[in-house]
PDB file of C-alpha atoms in Angstrom:
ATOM      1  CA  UNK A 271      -3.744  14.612 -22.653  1.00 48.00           C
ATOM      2  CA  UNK A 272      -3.520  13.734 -18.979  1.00 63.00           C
ATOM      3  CA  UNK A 273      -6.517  12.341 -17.269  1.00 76.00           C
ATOM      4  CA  UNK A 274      -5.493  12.355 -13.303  1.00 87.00           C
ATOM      5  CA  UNK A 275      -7.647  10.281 -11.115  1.00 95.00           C
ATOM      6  CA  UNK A 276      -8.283  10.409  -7.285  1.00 96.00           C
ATOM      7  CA  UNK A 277      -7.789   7.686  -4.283  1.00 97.00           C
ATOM      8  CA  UNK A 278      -9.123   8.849  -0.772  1.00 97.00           C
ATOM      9  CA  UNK A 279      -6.027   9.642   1.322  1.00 98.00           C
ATOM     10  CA  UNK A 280      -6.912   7.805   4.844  1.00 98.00           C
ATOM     11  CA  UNK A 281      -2.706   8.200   5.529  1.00 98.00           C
ATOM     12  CA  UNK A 282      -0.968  10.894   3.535  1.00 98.00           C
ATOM     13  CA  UNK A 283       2.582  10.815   2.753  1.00 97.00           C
ATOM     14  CA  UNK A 284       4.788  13.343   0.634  1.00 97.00           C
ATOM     15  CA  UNK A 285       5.576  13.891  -2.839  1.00 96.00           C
ATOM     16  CA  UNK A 286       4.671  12.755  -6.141  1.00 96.00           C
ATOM     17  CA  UNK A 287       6.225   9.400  -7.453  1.00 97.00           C
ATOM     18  CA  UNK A 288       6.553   7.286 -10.435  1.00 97.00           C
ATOM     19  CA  UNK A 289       5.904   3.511  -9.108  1.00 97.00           C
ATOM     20  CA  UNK A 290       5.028  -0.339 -10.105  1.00 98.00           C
ATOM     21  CA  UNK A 291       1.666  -1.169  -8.522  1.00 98.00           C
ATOM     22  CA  UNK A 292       1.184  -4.433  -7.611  1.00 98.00           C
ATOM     23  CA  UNK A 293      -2.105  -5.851  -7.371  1.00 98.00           C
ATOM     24  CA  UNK A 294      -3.036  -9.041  -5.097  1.00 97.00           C
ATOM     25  CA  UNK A 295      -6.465 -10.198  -5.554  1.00 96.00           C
ATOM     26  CA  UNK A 296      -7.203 -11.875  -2.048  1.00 96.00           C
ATOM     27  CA  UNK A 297      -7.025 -10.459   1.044  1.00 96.00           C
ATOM     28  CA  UNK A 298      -3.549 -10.772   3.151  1.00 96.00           C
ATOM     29  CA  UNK A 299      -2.515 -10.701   6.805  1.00 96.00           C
ATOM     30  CA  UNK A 300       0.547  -8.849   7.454  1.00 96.00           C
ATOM     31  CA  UNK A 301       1.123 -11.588  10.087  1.00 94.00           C
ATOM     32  CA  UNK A 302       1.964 -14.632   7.816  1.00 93.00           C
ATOM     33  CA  UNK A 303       2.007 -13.406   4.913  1.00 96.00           C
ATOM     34  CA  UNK A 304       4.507 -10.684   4.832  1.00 97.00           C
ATOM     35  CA  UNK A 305       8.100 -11.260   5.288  1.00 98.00           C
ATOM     36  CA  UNK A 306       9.782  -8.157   6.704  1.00 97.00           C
ATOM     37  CA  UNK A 307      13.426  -9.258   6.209  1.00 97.00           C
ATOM     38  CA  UNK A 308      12.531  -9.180   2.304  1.00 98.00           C
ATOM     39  CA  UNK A 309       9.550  -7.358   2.026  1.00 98.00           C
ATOM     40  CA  UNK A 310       7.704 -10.557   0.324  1.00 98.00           C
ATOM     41  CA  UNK A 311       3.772  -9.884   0.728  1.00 97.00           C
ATOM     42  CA  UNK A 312       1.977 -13.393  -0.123  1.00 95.00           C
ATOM     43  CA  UNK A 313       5.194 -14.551  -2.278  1.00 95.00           C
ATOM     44  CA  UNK A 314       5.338 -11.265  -4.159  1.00 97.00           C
ATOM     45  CA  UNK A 315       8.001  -8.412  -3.678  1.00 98.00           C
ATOM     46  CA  UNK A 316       6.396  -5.092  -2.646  1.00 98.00           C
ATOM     47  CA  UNK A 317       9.246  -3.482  -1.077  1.00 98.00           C
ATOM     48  CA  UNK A 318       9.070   0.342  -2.522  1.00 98.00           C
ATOM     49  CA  UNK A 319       6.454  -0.181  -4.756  1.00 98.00           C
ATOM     50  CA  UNK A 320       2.370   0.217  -4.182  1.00 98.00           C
ATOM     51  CA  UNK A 321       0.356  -2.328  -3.459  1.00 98.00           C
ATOM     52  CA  UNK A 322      -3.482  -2.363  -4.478  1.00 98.00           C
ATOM     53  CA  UNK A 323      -5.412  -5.154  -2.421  1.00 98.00           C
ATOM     54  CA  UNK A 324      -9.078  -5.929  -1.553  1.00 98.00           C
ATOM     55  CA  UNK A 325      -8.177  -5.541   2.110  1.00 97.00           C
ATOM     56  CA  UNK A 326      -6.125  -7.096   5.159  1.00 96.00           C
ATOM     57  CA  UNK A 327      -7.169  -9.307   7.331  1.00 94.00           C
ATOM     58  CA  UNK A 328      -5.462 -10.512  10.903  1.00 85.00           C
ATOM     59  CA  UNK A 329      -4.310  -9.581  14.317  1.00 81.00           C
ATOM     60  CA  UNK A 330      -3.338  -6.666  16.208  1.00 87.00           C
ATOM     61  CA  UNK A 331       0.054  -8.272  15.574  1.00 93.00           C
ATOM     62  CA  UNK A 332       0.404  -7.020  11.601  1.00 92.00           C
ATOM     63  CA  UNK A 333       0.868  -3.362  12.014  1.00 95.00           C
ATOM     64  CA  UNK A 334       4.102  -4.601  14.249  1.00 96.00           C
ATOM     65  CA  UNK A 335       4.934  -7.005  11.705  1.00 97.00           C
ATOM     66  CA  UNK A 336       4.497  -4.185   8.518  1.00 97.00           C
ATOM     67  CA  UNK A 337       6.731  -1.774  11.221  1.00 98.00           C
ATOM     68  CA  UNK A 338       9.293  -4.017  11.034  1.00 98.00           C
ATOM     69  CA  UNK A 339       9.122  -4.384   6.931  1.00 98.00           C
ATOM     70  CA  UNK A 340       9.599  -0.498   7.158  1.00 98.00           C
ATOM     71  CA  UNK A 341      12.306  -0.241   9.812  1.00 98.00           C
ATOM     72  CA  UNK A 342      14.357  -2.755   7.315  1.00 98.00           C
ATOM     73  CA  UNK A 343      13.110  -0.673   4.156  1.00 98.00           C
ATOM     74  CA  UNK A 344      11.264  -3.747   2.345  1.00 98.00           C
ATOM     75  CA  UNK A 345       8.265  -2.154   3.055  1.00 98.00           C
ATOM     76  CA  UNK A 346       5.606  -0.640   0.071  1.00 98.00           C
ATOM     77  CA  UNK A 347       6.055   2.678  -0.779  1.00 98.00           C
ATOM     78  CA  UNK A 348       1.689   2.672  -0.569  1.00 98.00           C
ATOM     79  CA  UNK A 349      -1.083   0.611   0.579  1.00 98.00           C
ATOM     80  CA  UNK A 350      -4.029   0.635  -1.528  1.00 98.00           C
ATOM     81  CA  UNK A 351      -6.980  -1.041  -0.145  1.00 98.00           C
ATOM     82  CA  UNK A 352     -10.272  -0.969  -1.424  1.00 98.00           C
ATOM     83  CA  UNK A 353     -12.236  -1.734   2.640  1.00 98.00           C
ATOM     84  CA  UNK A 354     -10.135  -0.190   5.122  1.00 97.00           C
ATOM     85  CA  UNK A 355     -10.602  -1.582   8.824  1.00 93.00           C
ATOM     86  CA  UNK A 356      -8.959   0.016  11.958  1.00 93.00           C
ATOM     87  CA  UNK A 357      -5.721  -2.255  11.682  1.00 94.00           C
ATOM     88  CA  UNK A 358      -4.576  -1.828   8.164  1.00 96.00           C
ATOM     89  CA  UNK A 359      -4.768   2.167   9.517  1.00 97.00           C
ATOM     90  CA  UNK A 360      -3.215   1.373  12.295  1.00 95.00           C
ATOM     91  CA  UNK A 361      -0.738  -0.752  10.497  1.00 96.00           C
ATOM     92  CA  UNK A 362       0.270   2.385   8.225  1.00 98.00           C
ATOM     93  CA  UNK A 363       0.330   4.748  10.803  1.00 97.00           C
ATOM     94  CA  UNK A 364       2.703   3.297  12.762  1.00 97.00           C
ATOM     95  CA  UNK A 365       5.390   2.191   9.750  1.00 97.00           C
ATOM     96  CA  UNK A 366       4.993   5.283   7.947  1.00 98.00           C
ATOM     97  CA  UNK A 367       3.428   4.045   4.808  1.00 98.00           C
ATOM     98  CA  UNK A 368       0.627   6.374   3.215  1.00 98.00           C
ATOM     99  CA  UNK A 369      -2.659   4.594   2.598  1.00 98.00           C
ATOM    100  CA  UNK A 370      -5.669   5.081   0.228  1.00 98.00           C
ATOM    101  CA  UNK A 371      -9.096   3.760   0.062  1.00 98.00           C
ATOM    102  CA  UNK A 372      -9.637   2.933  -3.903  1.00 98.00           C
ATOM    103  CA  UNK A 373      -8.339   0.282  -6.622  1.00 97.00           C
ATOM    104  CA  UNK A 374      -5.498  -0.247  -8.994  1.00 97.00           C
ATOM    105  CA  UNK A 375      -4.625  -2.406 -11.456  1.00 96.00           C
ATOM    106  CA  UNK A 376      -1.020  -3.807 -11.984  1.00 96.00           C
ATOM    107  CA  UNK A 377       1.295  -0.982 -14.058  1.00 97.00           C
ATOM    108  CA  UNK A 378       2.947   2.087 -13.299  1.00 97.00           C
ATOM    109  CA  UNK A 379       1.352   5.012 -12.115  1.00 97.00           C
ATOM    110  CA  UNK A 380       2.011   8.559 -11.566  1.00 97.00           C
ATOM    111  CA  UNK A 381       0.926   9.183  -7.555  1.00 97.00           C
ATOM    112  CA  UNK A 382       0.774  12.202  -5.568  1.00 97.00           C
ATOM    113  CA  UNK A 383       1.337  10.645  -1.965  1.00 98.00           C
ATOM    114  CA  UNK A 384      -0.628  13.330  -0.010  1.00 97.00           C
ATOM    115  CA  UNK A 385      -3.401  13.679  -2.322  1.00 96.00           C
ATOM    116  CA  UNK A 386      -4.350  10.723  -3.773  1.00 97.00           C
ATOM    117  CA  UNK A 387      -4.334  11.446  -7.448  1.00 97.00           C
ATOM    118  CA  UNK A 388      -2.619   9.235 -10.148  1.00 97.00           C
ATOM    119  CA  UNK A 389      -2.134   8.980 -13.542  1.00 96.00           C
ATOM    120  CA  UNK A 390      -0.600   5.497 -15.502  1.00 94.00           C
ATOM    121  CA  UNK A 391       2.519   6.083 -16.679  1.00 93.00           C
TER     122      UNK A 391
END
């Protein structure tokens, strides 16, 4: 039996996806701490996969930098943050990567892009 649970959708993207969440325990800046020649967030790759974070901290710079990440496809396929602030939406918006208020832990999950609901894998 399937038990499907629900993130808030802040920035929706499209379709339903089987993907490795990673989950960073501190807070990151996109500026510094993500490299977006190899999609490296704070020393861990998160190209195509979703990442699950407290929340972001930094400059008006980081959506620019996480645009950048996306233009070279090393960015995450989702942002999961758990406090949202007006640049991590900004951030998304602007590199096309589909964002949810919520938690998750490290695994595989199940993730409808638009909606927000998941199920581990």
């Amino acid at each position: 039996v399937s038990t499907w649970h629900m993130l808030k959708p802040v920035v929706k993207g499209r379709g339903r996806v089987r993907a490795e969440v990673v989950r960073l325990d501190s807070p990151v800046s996109f500026l510094g701490d993500l490299n977006p020649e190899t999609g490296r967030l704070a020393g861990v790759d998160v190209a195509g996969k979703v990442v699950s974070l407290p929340y972001v901290r930094g400059s008006t710079v980081g959506p620019y930098v996480l645009w950048g990440a996306a233009r070279r496809g090393k960015a995450p396929l989702a942002i999961v943050a758990e406090k949202l602030d007006l640049m991590l939406v900004s951030a998304c918006v602007l590199a096309g990567v589909p964002l949810f208020q919520g938690r998750l832990e490290s695994g595989c999950v199940y993730i409808d892009l638009e909606t927000g609901a998941y199920d581990k894998c």
